[in-house]
Coordinates of C-alpha atoms in Angstrom, one line a residue:
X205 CA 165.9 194.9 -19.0
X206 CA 166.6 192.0 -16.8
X207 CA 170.0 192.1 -14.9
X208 CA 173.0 189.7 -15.8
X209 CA 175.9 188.9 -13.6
X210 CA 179.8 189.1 -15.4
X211 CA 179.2 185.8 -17.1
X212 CA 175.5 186.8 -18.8
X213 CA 173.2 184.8 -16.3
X214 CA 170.6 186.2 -15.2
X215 CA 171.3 187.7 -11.4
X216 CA 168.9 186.1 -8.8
X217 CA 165.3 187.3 -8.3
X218 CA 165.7 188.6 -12.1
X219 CA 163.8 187.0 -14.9
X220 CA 164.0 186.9 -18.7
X221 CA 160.4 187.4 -19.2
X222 CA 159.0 189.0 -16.4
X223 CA 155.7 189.4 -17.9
X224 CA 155.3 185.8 -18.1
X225 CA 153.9 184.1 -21.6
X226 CA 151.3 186.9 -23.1
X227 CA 147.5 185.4 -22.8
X228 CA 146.2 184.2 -26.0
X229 CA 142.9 186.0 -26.7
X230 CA 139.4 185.1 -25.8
X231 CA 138.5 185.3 -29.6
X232 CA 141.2 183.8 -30.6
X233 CA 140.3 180.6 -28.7
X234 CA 136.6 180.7 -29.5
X235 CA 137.5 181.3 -33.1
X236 CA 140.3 177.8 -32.6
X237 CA 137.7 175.6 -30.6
X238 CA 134.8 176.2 -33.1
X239 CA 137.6 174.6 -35.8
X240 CA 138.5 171.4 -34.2
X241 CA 135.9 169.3 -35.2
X242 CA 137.6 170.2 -39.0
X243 CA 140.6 169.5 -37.4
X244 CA 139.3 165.8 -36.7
X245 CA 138.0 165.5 -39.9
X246 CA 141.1 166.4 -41.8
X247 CA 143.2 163.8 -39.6
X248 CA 140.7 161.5 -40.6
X249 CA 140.5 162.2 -44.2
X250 CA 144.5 162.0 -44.3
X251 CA 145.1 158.9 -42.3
X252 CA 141.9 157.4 -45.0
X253 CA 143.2 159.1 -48.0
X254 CA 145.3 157.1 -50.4
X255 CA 147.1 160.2 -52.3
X256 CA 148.3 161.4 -49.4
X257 CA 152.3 160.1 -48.7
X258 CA 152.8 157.4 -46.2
X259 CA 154.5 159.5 -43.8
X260 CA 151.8 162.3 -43.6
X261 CA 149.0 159.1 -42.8
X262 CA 151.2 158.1 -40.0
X263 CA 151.5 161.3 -38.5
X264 CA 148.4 162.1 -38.5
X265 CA 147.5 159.2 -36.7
X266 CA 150.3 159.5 -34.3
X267 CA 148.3 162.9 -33.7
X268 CA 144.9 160.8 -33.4
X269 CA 146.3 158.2 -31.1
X270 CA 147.8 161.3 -28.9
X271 CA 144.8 163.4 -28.3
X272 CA 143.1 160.6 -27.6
X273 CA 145.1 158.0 -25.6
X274 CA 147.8 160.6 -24.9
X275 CA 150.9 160.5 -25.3
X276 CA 152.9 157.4 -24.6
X277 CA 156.0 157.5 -21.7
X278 CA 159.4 157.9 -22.9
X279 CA 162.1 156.5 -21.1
X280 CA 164.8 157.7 -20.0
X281 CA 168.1 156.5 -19.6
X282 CA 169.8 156.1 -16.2
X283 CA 172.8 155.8 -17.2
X284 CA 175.7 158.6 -17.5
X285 CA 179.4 159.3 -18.8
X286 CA 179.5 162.2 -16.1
X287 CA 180.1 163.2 -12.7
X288 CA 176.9 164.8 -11.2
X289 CA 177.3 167.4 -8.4
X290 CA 174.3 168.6 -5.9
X291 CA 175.4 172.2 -4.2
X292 CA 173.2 172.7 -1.1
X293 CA 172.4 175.9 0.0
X294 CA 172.8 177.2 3.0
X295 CA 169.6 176.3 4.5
X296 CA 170.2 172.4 2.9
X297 CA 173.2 172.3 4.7
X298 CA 171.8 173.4 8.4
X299 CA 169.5 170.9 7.6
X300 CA 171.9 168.2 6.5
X301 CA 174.1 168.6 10.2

């Protein structure tokens, strides 16, 4: 169990998941790559078909347009309502004089 300081964060050098994300299985991904050109096909099929609801034919071709072209940049907004602080460490600070 990872150790927590009085306030419940993690102390330093401690981690939440030491182990790290578990490795998804060789089958598993053999089994998932031999399905994508299905994949494809239903995204294409959907985005074609004319019973399927006009928001399921645009996300599927949002997917599309993704994979292919990736995804597109989202901006961010520069502006804030808040004061932002930078605390140095001690090294930073040496540094810094």
């Amino acid at each position: 169990m990872a150790q927590r300081d009085r306030r419940g964060r993690f102390v330093k050098g401690e981690s939440g998941n030491p182990g790290g994300r578990p490795k998804v299985p060789d089958e598993v991904k053999t089994i998932l790559k031999g399905a994508t050109v299905q994949a494809a096909q239903l995204l294409v099929e959907t985005i074609t078909s004319e019973e399927a609801s006009y928001s399921m034919r645009l996300d599927a071709a949002k997917e599309v347009l993704n994979r292919v072209y990736g995804k597109s940049p989202q901006p961010i907004d520069g502006e804030l309502d808040a004061v932002v602080q930078f605390v140095l460490g001690a090294e930073a600070r040496e540094l810094a004089e």
